[in-house]
Tab-separated table of C-alpha atoms in Angstrom:
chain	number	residue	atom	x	y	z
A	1	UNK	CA	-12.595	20.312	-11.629
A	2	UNK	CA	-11.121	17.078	-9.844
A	3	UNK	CA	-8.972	17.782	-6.666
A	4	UNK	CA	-7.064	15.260	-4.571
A	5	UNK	CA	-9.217	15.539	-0.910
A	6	UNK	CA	-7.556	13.185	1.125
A	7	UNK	CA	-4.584	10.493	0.959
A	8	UNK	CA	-2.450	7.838	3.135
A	9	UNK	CA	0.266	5.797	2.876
A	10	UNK	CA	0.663	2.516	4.630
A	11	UNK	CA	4.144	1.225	4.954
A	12	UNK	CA	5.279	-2.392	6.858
A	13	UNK	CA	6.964	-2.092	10.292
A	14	UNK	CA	10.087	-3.606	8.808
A	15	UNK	CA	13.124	-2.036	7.114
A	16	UNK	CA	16.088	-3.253	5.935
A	17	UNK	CA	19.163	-1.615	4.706
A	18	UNK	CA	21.628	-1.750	1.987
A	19	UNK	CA	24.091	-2.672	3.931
A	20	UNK	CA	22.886	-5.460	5.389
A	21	UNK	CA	22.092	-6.749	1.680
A	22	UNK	CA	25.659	-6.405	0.671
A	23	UNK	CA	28.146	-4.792	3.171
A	24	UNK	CA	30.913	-4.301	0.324
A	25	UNK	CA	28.922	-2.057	-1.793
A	26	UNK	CA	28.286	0.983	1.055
A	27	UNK	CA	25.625	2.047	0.201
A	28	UNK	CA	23.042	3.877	2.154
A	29	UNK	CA	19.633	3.308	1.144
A	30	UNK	CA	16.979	1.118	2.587
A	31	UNK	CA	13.672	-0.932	1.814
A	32	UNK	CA	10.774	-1.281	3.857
A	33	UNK	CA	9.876	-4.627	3.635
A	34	UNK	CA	6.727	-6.531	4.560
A	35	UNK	CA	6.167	-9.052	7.904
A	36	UNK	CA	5.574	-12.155	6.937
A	37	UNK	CA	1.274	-12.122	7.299
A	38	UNK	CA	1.388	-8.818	4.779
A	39	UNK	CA	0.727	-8.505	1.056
A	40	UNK	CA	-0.960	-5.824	-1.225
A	41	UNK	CA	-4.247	-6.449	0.155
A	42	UNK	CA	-3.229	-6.339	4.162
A	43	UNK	CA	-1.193	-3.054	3.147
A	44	UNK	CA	-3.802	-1.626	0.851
A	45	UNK	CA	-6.450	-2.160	3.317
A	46	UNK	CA	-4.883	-0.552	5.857
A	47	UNK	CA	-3.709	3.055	3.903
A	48	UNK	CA	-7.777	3.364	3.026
A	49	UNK	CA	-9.749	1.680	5.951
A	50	UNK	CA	-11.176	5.157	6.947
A	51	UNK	CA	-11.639	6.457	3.235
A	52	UNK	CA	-15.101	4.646	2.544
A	53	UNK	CA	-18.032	7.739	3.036
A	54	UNK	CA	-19.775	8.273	-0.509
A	55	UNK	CA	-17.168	6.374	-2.552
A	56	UNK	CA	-18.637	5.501	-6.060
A	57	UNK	CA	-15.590	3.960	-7.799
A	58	UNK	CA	-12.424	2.196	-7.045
A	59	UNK	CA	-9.097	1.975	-8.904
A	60	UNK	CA	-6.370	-0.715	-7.752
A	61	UNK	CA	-3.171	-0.514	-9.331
A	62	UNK	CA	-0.293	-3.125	-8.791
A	63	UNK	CA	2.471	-5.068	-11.051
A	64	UNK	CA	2.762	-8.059	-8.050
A	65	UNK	CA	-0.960	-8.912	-7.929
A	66	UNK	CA	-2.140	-11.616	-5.641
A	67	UNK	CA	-5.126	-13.140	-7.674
A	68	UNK	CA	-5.379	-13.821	-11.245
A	69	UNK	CA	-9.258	-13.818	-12.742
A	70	UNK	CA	-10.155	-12.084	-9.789
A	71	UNK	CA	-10.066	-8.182	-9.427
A	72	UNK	CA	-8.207	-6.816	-6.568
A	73	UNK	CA	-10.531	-3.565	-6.565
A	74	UNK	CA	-13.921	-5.620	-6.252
A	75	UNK	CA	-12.027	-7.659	-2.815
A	76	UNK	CA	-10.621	-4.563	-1.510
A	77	UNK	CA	-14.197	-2.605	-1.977
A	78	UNK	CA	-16.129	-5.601	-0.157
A	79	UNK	CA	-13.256	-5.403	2.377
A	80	UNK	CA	-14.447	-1.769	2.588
A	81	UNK	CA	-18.077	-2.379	3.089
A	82	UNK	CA	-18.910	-0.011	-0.499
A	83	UNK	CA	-22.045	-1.001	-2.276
A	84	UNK	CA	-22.050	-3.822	-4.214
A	85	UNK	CA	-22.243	-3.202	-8.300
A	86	UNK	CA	-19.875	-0.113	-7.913
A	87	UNK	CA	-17.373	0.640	-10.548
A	88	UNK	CA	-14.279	-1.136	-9.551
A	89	UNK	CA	-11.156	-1.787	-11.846
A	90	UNK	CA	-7.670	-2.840	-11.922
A	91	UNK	CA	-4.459	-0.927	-13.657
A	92	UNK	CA	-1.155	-3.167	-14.290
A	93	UNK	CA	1.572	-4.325	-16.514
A	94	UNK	CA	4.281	-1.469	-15.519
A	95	UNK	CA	4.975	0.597	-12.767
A	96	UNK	CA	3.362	4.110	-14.871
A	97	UNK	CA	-0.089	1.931	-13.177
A	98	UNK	CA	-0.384	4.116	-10.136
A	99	UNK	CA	-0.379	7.745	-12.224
A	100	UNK	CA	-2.461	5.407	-14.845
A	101	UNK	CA	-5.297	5.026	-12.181
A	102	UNK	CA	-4.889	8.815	-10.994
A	103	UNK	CA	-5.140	9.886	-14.697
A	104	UNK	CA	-8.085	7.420	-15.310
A	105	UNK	CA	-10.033	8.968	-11.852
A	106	UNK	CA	-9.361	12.898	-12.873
A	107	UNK	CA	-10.925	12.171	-16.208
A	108	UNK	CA	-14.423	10.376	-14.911
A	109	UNK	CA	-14.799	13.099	-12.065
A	110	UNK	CA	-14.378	15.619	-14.700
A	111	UNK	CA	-16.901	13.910	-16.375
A	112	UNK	CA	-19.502	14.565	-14.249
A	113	UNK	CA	-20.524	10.621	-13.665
A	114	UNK	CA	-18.344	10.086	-10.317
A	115	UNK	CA	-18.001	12.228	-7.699
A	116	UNK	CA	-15.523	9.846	-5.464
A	117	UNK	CA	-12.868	7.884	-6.468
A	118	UNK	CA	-10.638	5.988	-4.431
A	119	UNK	CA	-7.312	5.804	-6.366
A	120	UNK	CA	-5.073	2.221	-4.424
A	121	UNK	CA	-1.538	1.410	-5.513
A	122	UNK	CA	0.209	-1.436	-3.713
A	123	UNK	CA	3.407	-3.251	-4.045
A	124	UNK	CA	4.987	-6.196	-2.512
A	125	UNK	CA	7.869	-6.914	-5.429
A	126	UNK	CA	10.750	-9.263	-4.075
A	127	UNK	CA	14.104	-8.860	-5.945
A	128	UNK	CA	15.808	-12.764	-6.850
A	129	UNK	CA	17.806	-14.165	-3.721
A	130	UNK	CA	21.121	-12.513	-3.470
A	131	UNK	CA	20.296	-10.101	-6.486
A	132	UNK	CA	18.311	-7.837	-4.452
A	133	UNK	CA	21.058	-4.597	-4.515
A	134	UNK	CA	20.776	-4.676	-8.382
A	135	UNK	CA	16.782	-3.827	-8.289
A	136	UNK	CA	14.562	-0.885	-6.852
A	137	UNK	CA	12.172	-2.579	-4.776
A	138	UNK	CA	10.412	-1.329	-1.148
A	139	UNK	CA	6.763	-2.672	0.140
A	140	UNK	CA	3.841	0.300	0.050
A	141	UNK	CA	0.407	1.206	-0.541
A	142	UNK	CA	-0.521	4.720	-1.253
A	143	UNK	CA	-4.230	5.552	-1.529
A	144	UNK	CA	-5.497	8.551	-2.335
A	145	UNK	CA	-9.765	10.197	-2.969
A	146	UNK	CA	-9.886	11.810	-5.913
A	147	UNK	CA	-13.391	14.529	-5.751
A	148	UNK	CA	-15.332	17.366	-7.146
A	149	UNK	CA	-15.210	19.295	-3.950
A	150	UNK	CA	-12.110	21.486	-2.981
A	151	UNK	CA	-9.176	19.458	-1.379
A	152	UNK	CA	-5.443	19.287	-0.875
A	153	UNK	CA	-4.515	20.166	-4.008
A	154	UNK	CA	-6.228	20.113	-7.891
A	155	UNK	CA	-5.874	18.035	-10.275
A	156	UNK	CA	-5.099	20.820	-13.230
A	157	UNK	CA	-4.688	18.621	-15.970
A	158	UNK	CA	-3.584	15.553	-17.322
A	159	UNK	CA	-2.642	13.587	-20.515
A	160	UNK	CA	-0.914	10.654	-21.487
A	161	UNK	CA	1.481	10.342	-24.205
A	162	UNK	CA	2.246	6.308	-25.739
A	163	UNK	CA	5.759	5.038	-27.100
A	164	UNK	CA	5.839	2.083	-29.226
A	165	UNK	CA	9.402	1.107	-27.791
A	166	UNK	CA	9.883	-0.279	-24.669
A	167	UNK	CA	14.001	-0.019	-23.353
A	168	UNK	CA	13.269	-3.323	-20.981
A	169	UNK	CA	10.493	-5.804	-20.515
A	170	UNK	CA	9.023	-9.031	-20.013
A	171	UNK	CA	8.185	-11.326	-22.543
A	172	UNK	CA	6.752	-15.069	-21.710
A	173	UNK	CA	8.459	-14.410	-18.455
A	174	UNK	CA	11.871	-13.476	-19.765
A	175	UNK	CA	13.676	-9.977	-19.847
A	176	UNK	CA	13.798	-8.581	-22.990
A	177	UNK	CA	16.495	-5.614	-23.370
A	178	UNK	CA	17.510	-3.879	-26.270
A	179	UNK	CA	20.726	-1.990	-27.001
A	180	UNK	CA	20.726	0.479	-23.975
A	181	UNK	CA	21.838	3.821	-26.217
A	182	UNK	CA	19.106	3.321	-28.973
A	183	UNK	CA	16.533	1.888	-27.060
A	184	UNK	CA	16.828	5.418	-24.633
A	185	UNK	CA	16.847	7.686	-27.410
A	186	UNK	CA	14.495	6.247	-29.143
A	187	UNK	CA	12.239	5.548	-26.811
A	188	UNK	CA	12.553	7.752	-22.975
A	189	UNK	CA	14.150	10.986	-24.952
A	190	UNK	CA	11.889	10.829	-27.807
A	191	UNK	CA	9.070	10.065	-25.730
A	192	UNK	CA	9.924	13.001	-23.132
A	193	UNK	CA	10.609	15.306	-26.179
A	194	UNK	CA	7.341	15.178	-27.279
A	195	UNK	CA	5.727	15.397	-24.070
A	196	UNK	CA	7.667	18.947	-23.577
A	197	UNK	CA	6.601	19.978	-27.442
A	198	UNK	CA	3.084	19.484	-26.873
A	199	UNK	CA	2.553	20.014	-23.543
A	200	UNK	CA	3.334	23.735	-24.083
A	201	UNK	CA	4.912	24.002	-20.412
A	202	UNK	CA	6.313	27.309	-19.574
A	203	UNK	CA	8.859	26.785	-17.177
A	204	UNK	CA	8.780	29.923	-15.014
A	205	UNK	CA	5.483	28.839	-14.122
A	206	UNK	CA	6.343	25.339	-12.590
A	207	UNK	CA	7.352	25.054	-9.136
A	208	UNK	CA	8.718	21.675	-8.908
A	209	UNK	CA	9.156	19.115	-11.457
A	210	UNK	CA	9.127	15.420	-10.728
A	211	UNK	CA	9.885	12.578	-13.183
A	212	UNK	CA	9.786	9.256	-12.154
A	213	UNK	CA	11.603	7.174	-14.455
A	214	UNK	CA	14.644	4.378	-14.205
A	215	UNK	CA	16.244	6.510	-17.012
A	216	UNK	CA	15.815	10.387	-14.946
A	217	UNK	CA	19.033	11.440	-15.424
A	218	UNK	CA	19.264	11.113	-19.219
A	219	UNK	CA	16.430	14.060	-19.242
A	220	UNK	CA	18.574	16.469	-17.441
A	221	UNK	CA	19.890	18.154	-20.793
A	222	UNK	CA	16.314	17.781	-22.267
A	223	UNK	CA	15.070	19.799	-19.130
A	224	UNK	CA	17.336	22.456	-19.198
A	225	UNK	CA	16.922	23.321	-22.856
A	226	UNK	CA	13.560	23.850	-22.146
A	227	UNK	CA	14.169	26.102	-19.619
A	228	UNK	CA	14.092	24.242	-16.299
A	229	UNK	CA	16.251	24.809	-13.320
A	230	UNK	CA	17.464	21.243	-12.511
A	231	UNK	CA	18.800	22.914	-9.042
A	232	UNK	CA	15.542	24.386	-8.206
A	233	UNK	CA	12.907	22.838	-10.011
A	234	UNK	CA	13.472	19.312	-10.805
A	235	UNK	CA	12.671	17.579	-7.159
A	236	UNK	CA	14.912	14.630	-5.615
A	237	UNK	CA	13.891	11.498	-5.145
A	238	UNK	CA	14.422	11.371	-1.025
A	239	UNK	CA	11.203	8.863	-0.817
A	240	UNK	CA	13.944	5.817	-2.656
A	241	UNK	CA	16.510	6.404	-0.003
A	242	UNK	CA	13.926	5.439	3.530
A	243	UNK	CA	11.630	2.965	1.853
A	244	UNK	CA	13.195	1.814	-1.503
A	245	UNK	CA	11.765	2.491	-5.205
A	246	UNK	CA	7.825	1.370	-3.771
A	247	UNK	CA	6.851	0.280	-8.253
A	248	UNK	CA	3.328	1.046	-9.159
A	249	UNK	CA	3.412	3.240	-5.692
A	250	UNK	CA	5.757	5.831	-6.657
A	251	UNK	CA	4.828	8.350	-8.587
A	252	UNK	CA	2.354	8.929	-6.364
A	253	UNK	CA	4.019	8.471	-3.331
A	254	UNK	CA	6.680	11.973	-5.516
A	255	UNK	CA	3.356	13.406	-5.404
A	256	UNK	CA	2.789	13.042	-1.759
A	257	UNK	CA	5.855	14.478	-0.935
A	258	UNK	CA	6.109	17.297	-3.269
A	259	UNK	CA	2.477	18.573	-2.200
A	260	UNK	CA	3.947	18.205	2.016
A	261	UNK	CA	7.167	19.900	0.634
A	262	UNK	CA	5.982	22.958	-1.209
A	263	UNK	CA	3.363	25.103	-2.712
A	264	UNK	CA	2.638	26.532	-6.643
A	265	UNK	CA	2.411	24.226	-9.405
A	266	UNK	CA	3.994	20.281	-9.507
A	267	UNK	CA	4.158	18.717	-12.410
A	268	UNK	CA	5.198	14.588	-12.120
A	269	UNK	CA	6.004	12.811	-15.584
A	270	UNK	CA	5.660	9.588	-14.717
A	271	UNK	CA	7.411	7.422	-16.974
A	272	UNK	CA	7.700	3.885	-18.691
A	273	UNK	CA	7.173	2.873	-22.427
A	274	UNK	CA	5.249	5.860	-22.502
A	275	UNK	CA	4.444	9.384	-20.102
A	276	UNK	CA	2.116	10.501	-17.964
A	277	UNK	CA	1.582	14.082	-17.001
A	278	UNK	CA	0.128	14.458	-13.937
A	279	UNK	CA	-0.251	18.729	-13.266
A	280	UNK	CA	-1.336	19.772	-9.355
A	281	UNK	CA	-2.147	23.057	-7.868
A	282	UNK	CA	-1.134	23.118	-4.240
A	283	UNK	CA	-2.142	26.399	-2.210
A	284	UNK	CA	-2.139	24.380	1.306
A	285	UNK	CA	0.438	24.198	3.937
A	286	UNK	CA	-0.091	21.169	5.637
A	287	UNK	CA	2.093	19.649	8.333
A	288	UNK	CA	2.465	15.812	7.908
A	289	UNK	CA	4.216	14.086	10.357
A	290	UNK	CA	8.037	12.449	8.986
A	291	UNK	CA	7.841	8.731	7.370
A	292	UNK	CA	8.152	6.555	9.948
A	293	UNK	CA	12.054	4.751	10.927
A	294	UNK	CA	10.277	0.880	11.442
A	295	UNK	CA	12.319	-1.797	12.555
A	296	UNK	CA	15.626	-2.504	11.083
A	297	UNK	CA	15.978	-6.188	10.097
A	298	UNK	CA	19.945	-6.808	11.611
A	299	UNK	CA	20.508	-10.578	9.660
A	300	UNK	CA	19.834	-11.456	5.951
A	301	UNK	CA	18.723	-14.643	7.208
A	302	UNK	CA	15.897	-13.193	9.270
A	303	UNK	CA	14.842	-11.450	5.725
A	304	UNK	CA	15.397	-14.865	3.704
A	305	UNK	CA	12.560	-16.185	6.721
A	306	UNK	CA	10.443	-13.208	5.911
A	307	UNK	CA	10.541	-14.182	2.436
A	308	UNK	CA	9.696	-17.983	3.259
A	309	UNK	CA	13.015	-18.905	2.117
A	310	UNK	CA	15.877	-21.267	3.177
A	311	UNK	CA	14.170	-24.119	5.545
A	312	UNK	CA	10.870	-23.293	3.813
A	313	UNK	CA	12.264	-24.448	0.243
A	314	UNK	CA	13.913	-27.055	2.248
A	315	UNK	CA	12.791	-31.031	0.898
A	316	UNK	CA	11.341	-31.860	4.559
A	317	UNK	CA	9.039	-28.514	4.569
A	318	UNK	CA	5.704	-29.028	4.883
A	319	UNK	CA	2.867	-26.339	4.208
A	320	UNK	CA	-0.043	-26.802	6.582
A	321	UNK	CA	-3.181	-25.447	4.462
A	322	UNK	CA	-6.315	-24.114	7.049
A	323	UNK	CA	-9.625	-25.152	5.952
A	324	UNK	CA	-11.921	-22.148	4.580
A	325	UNK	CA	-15.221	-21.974	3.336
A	326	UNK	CA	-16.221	-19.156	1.042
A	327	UNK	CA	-19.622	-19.145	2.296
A	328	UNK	CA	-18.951	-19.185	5.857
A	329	UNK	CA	-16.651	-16.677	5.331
A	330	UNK	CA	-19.466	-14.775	3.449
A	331	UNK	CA	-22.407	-15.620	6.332
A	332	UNK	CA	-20.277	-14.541	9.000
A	333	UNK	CA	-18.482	-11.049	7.353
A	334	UNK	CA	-20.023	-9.126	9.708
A	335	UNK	CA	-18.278	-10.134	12.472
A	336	UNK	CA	-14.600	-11.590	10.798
A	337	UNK	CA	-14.102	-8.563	8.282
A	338	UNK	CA	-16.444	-5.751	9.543
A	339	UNK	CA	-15.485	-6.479	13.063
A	340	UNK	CA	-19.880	-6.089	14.371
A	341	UNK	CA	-20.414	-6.739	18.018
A	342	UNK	CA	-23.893	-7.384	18.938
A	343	UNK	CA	-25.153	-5.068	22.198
A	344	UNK	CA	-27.649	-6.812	24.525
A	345	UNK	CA	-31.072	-4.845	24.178
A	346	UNK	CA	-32.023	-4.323	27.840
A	347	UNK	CA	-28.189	-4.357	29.659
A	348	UNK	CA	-26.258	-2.957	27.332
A	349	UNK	CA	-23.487	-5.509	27.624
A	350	UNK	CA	-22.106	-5.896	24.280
A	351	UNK	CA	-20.362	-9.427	22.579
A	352	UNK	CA	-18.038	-10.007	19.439
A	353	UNK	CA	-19.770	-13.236	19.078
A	354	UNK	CA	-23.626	-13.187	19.433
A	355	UNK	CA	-24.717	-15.497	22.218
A	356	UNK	CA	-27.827	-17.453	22.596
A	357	UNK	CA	-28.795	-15.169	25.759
A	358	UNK	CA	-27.102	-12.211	27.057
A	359	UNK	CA	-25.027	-13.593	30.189
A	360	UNK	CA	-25.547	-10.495	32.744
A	361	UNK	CA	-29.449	-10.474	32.453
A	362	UNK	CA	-30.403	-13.686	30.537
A	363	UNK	CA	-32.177	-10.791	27.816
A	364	UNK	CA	-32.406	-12.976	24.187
A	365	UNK	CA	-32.316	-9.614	22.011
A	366	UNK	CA	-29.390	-8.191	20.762
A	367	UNK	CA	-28.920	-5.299	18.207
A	368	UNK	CA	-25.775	-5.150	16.329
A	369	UNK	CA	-22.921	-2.899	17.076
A	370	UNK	CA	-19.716	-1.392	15.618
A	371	UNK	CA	-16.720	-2.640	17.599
A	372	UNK	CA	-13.991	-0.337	18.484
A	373	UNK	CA	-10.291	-1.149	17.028
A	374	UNK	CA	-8.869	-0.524	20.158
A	375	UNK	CA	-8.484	-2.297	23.093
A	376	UNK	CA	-6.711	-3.594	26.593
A	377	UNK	CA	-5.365	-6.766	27.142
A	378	UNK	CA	-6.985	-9.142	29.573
A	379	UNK	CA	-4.621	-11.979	29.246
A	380	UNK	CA	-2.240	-13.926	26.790
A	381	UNK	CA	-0.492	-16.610	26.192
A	382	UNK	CA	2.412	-17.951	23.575
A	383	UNK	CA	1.921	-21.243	21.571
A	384	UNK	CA	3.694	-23.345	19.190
A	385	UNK	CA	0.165	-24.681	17.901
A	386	UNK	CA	0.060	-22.536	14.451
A	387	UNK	CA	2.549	-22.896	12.367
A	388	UNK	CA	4.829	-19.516	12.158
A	389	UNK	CA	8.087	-17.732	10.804
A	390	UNK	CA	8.652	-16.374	14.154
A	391	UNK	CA	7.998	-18.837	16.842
A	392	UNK	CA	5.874	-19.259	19.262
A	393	UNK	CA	2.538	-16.991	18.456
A	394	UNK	CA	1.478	-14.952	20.925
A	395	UNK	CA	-2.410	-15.618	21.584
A	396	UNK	CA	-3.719	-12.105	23.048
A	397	UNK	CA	-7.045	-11.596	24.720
A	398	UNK	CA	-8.652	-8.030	24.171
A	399	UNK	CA	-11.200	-6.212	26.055
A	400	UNK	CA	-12.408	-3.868	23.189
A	401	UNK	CA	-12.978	0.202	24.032
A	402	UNK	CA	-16.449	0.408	24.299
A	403	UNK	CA	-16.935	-2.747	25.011
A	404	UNK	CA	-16.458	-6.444	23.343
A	405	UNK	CA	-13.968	-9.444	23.824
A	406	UNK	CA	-11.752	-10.571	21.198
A	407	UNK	CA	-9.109	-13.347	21.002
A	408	UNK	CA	-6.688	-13.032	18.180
A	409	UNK	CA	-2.166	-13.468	17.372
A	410	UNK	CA	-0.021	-10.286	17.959
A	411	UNK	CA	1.850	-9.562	15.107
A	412	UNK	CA	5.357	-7.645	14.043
A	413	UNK	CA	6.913	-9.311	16.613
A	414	UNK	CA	9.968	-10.615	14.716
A	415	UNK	CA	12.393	-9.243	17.637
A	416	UNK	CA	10.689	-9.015	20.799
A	417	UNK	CA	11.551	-6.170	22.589
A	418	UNK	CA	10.546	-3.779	25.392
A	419	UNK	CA	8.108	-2.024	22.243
A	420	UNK	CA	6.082	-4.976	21.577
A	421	UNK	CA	6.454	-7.411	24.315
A	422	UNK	CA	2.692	-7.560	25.074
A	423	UNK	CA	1.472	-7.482	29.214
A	424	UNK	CA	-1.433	-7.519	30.332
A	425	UNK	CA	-3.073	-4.387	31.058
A	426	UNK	CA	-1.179	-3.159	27.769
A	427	UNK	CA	-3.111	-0.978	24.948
A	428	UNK	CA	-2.858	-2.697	21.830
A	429	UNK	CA	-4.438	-1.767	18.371
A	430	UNK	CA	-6.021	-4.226	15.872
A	431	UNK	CA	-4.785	-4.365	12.461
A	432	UNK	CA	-5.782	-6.462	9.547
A	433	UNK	CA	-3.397	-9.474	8.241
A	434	UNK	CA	-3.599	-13.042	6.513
A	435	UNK	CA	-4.377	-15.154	9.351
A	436	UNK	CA	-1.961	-18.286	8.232
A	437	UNK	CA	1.252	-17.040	6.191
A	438	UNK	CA	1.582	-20.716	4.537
A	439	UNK	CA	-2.365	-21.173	3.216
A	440	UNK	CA	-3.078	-20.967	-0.114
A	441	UNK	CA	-6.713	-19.262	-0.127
A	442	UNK	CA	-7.396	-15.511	0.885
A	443	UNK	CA	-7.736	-15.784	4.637
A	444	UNK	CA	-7.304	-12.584	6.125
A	445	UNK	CA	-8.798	-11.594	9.857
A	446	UNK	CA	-7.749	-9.362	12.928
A	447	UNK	CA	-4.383	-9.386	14.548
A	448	UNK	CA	-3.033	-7.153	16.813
A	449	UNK	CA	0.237	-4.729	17.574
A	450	UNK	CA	0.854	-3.061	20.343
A	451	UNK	CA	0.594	0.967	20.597
């Protein structure tokens, strides 16, 4: 038996609504959208920072991947401190990756060969400039441990089911779309047909129903001849409306939120040129705490400057790029990723960066030490020294819980106001972000927000 143990979803500080997007249309939904030192690795990292005891395998799924010929679960595993050589792989092409990576991790742990299995979907997908009403987009990462021992909920079953035709697609980089009422009969009803046919669900046994798909509501007649109760059974999509349609994300994301919104038997079908039947038993009630509101982002022009848009397209933009060393970055991990102090062995006084001698006793040993990700601030200061979206940078000086002294940039501080205008004596939290939003290599470190 596989169960789902434990899961998290990260979402950016920032929203933005509808509205502000186009104020003709009136409509009411919103995106979350990422600040401007985020991407699919800040955001995955930070859903499954705490998920890293016995993990044997890791699954990243994405359709807005930020390497090519390099595999986003390998970076985010050594970002993790697992073991080297561990099974690592990555799901893409359509937004059916997420349950593909789910379905891939219930099948190995049923297996017998893994026993943990860190399932990661992450999206960062930007809609074209002034198109973006017309497309489902929202930034998220959505992580969930997949085990052999009794959890949340269990994974009952699951099965996949191909189509040859695809309604919409790329091809060398250009949509492809076929005639709209063939391409949906032949391919999401026929598809969804045969998924009910062999699937040999009996309705009056499912508690809620979710199917993810851009072409839902043609299934409703499909549904109800096979006995479902749209009204009951068939659960809404209220994750689209407070953090947009999050791609590879959000099927699991329905999952999330029917297992926090009911118990019984939830079935998702999850799909997109083909299905994916994902079937959970959920006999918990667990209070989770409402998605977070975030920030709402007043001016499309501040969200054209999130996206590096406007003056950054502009012919007299420069892009500043920050010299990086892969094997500095590799000799010093410890202390830039893994965030290890070192403790002085006869005072106790403890240091981010190891010093020659210990400056309270003049001791030479040290042993190393975990640092806390938590802290006060001793001082700070705002420069116009690194280049920025949102100038000047705020420069914060951190006396770690527990001990330790760290100097690193505040971040989400678009709009400064009364919530994140940092002071000193203020508690602050470190989180984990590119360091320079214009570079061109993967240079991610410590920044901080404050709590």
């Amino acid at each position: 038996m596989s169960y789902i143990k434990e899961y998290r979803v990260a979402l950016p500080e920032f929203r933005i609504s509808d509205k502000t997007l186009h104020p003709r249309l009136g409509r009411k939904g919103q995106h979350a959208v990422c600040y401007t030192d985020q991407d699919i690795i800040t955001l995955a990292f930070d859903a499954c920072q705490n998920f890293t005891k016995d993990v044997d395998a890791v699954f990243f799924a994405t359709t807005t991947p930020v390497f090519r010929n390099r595999y986003h679960a390998s970076y985010i595993a050594d970002l993790l401190g697992l073991e080297q050589g561990i099974l690592a792989m990555d799901f893409g092409t359509s937004v059916r990756a997420g349950s593909d990576a789910l379905l891939m991790a219930d099948k190995l742990i049923k297996s017998g060969e893994y026993k943990n299995i860190l399932v990661i979907a992450s999206e960062v997908y930007y809609p074209e400039i002034g198109k973006e009403t017309r497309a489902a987009f929202g930034h998220a990462a959505v992580v969930m441990l997949i085990t052999d021992e009794e959890g949340i909920a269990e994974i009952t079953n699951t099965k996949s089911y191909s189509s040859a035709l695809a309604e919409d697609f790329r091809y060398k980089g250009e949509k492809v779309q076929y005639d709209a009422r063939f391409a949906r009969n032949e391919g999401f009803k026929m598809n969804l047909g045969l998924v009910l046919k062999e699937s040999n669900i009996n309705s009056s046994d499912v508690n809620q129903i979710i199917l993810h798909s851009p072409y839902a509501k043609n299934a409703f007649g499909q549904l109800k001849k096979a006995g479902f109760d749209i009204e009951k059974q068939l659960m809404k999509d209220t994750v689209a409306m407070s953090v947009g349609n999050t791609g590879a994300c959000h099927g699991l994301f329905l999952l999330i939120n029917a297992i926090e919104n009911g118990q019984g038997n939830i079935f998702l079908f999850d799909y997109l040129n083909g299905t994916n039947v994902i079937e959970l038993t959920n006999n918990t009630i667990i209070e989770f705490p409402p998605i977070k509101e975030g920030t709402q982002i007043e001016a499309y022009q501040d969200y054209l400057q999130l996206r590096k848009q406007g003056k950054f397209t502009a012919r007299g933009y420069e892009s500043i790029e920050m010299f990086s060393s892969e094997m500095i970055s590799e000799r010093e991990k410890d202390g830039l990723v893994y965030l290890r102090g070192y403790e002085c062995v006869k005072c106790g006084t403890i240091y981010y960066m190891k010093a020659a001698r210990c400056n309270a006793c003049h001791q030479t040993e040290f042993n190393q030490k975990q640092l806390e990700k938590t802290g006060i601030v001793y001082t700070a200061t705002s420069e116009y020294y690194f280049p920025n979206s949102f100038a000047p940078t705020n420069m914060v000086v951190i006396d770690l819980d527990g001990g330790g002294r760290i100097t690193v940039q505040q971040t989400d501080d678009m709009f400064p106001t009364e919530e994140n205008i940092i002071k000193i004596g203020d508690k602050v939290e470190l989180v984990f972000r590119k360091m320079m939003e214009n570079d061109k290599k993967p240079n991610y470190f410590w920044k901080c927000i404050k709590r």
